[in-house]
């Protein structure tokens, strides 16, 4: 049984790593992570991608939480990650992806590079940045420290790994694995 995981671009690397580690025969098809800044566009982008995948797969699942779509992703009729946001499988806050891409996905996308006065509008009530480290490396740690410094906030590090994402992917993959065992 062939399976495609249409995944949020922020999770795609982790989904591929877990699939490889678990020996799952899946294709991971990412959707741009920047759509998180415009969640109303996520369902249309996902639907278009699923349509483009056509009949090439026996099964398509979503590596997405609801991600601000207010149920619109569920209307596509595909299984998805549980949770309000795709990063709920890690917990919340700053993930490895967000740390690596902070300047682009947060600073530029929110206009903080052009309007630094907006920093307090967006982050004025924050007391710290919490980095949920899926894989704590010196490079990722420097990126997380730079993101916290950019916001003028202290950094708190919590090593969470990717076990939460792996459990959710295992749940999504279970029907495909059972079907493969019957062959």
PDB file of C-alpha atoms in Angstrom, residues 10-11 14 17 85-100 102 128-137 140-141 143-145 147-148 154-165:
ATOM      1  CA  UNK A  10       8.099  22.882   9.387  1.00  0.00           C
ATOM      2  CA  UNK A  11       7.611  19.159  10.116  1.00  0.00           C
ATOM      3  CA  UNK A  14      11.229  15.306  11.066  1.00  0.00           C
ATOM      4  CA  UNK A  17      13.626  11.116   9.623  1.00  0.00           C
ATOM      5  CA  UNK A  85      -1.207  23.159  15.690  1.00  0.00           C
ATOM      6  CA  UNK A  86       1.315  20.858  14.062  1.00  0.00           C
ATOM      7  CA  UNK A  87       3.849  21.792  16.732  1.00  0.00           C
ATOM      8  CA  UNK A  88       1.474  20.540  19.447  1.00  0.00           C
ATOM      9  CA  UNK A  89       3.118  17.147  18.915  1.00  0.00           C
ATOM     10  CA  UNK A  90       6.295  18.714  20.325  1.00  0.00           C
ATOM     11  CA  UNK A  91       4.450  20.988  22.761  1.00  0.00           C
ATOM     12  CA  UNK A  92       4.549  24.731  21.951  1.00  0.00           C
ATOM     13  CA  UNK A  93       6.787  27.702  21.286  1.00  0.00           C
ATOM     14  CA  UNK A  94      10.085  27.798  19.348  1.00  0.00           C
ATOM     15  CA  UNK A  95      10.851  24.570  17.449  1.00  0.00           C
ATOM     16  CA  UNK A  96      14.110  23.688  15.667  1.00  0.00           C
ATOM     17  CA  UNK A  97      12.570  24.751  12.348  1.00  0.00           C
ATOM     18  CA  UNK A  98      11.432  28.090  13.713  1.00  0.00           C
ATOM     19  CA  UNK A  99      14.806  28.720  15.343  1.00  0.00           C
ATOM     20  CA  UNK A 100      16.634  28.020  12.044  1.00  0.00           C
ATOM     21  CA  UNK A 102      13.383  32.865  12.529  1.00  0.00           C
ATOM     22  CA  UNK A 128      10.911  34.357  27.706  1.00  0.00           C
ATOM     23  CA  UNK A 129      11.392  32.294  24.568  1.00  0.00           C
ATOM     24  CA  UNK A 130      11.018  28.570  25.125  1.00  0.00           C
ATOM     25  CA  UNK A 131      12.902  26.459  22.602  1.00  0.00           C
ATOM     26  CA  UNK A 132      11.540  22.941  22.310  1.00  0.00           C
ATOM     27  CA  UNK A 133      14.673  21.260  21.045  1.00  0.00           C
ATOM     28  CA  UNK A 134      13.946  18.255  18.892  1.00  0.00           C
ATOM     29  CA  UNK A 135      17.667  17.799  18.225  1.00  0.00           C
ATOM     30  CA  UNK A 136      19.938  20.000  20.332  1.00  0.00           C
ATOM     31  CA  UNK A 137      22.992  20.827  18.254  1.00  0.00           C
ATOM     32  CA  UNK A 140      20.387  24.922  16.437  1.00  0.00           C
ATOM     33  CA  UNK A 141      21.232  26.329  19.863  1.00  0.00           C
ATOM     34  CA  UNK A 143      19.870  29.931  16.140  1.00  0.00           C
ATOM     35  CA  UNK A 144      17.543  29.713  19.156  1.00  0.00           C
ATOM     36  CA  UNK A 145      19.763  32.114  21.136  1.00  0.00           C
ATOM     37  CA  UNK A 147      15.949  34.386  17.979  1.00  0.00           C
ATOM     38  CA  UNK A 148      15.577  35.095  21.693  1.00  0.00           C
ATOM     39  CA  UNK A 154      15.879  35.180  27.772  1.00  0.00           C
ATOM     40  CA  UNK A 155      16.004  31.690  26.259  1.00  0.00           C
ATOM     41  CA  UNK A 156      14.744  28.601  28.088  1.00  0.00           C
ATOM     42  CA  UNK A 157      15.637  25.240  26.550  1.00  0.00           C
ATOM     43  CA  UNK A 158      13.509  22.116  26.881  1.00  0.00           C
ATOM     44  CA  UNK A 159      14.761  19.014  25.122  1.00  0.00           C
ATOM     45  CA  UNK A 160      11.655  17.291  23.771  1.00  0.00           C
ATOM     46  CA  UNK A 161      12.961  15.145  20.898  1.00  0.00           C
ATOM     47  CA  UNK A 162      10.486  13.976  18.311  1.00  0.00           C
ATOM     48  CA  UNK A 163       8.705  11.192  20.240  1.00  0.00           C
ATOM     49  CA  UNK A 164       5.364  13.048  20.219  1.00  0.00           C
ATOM     50  CA  UNK A 165       5.481  13.444  16.440  1.00  0.00           C
TER      51      UNK A 165
END
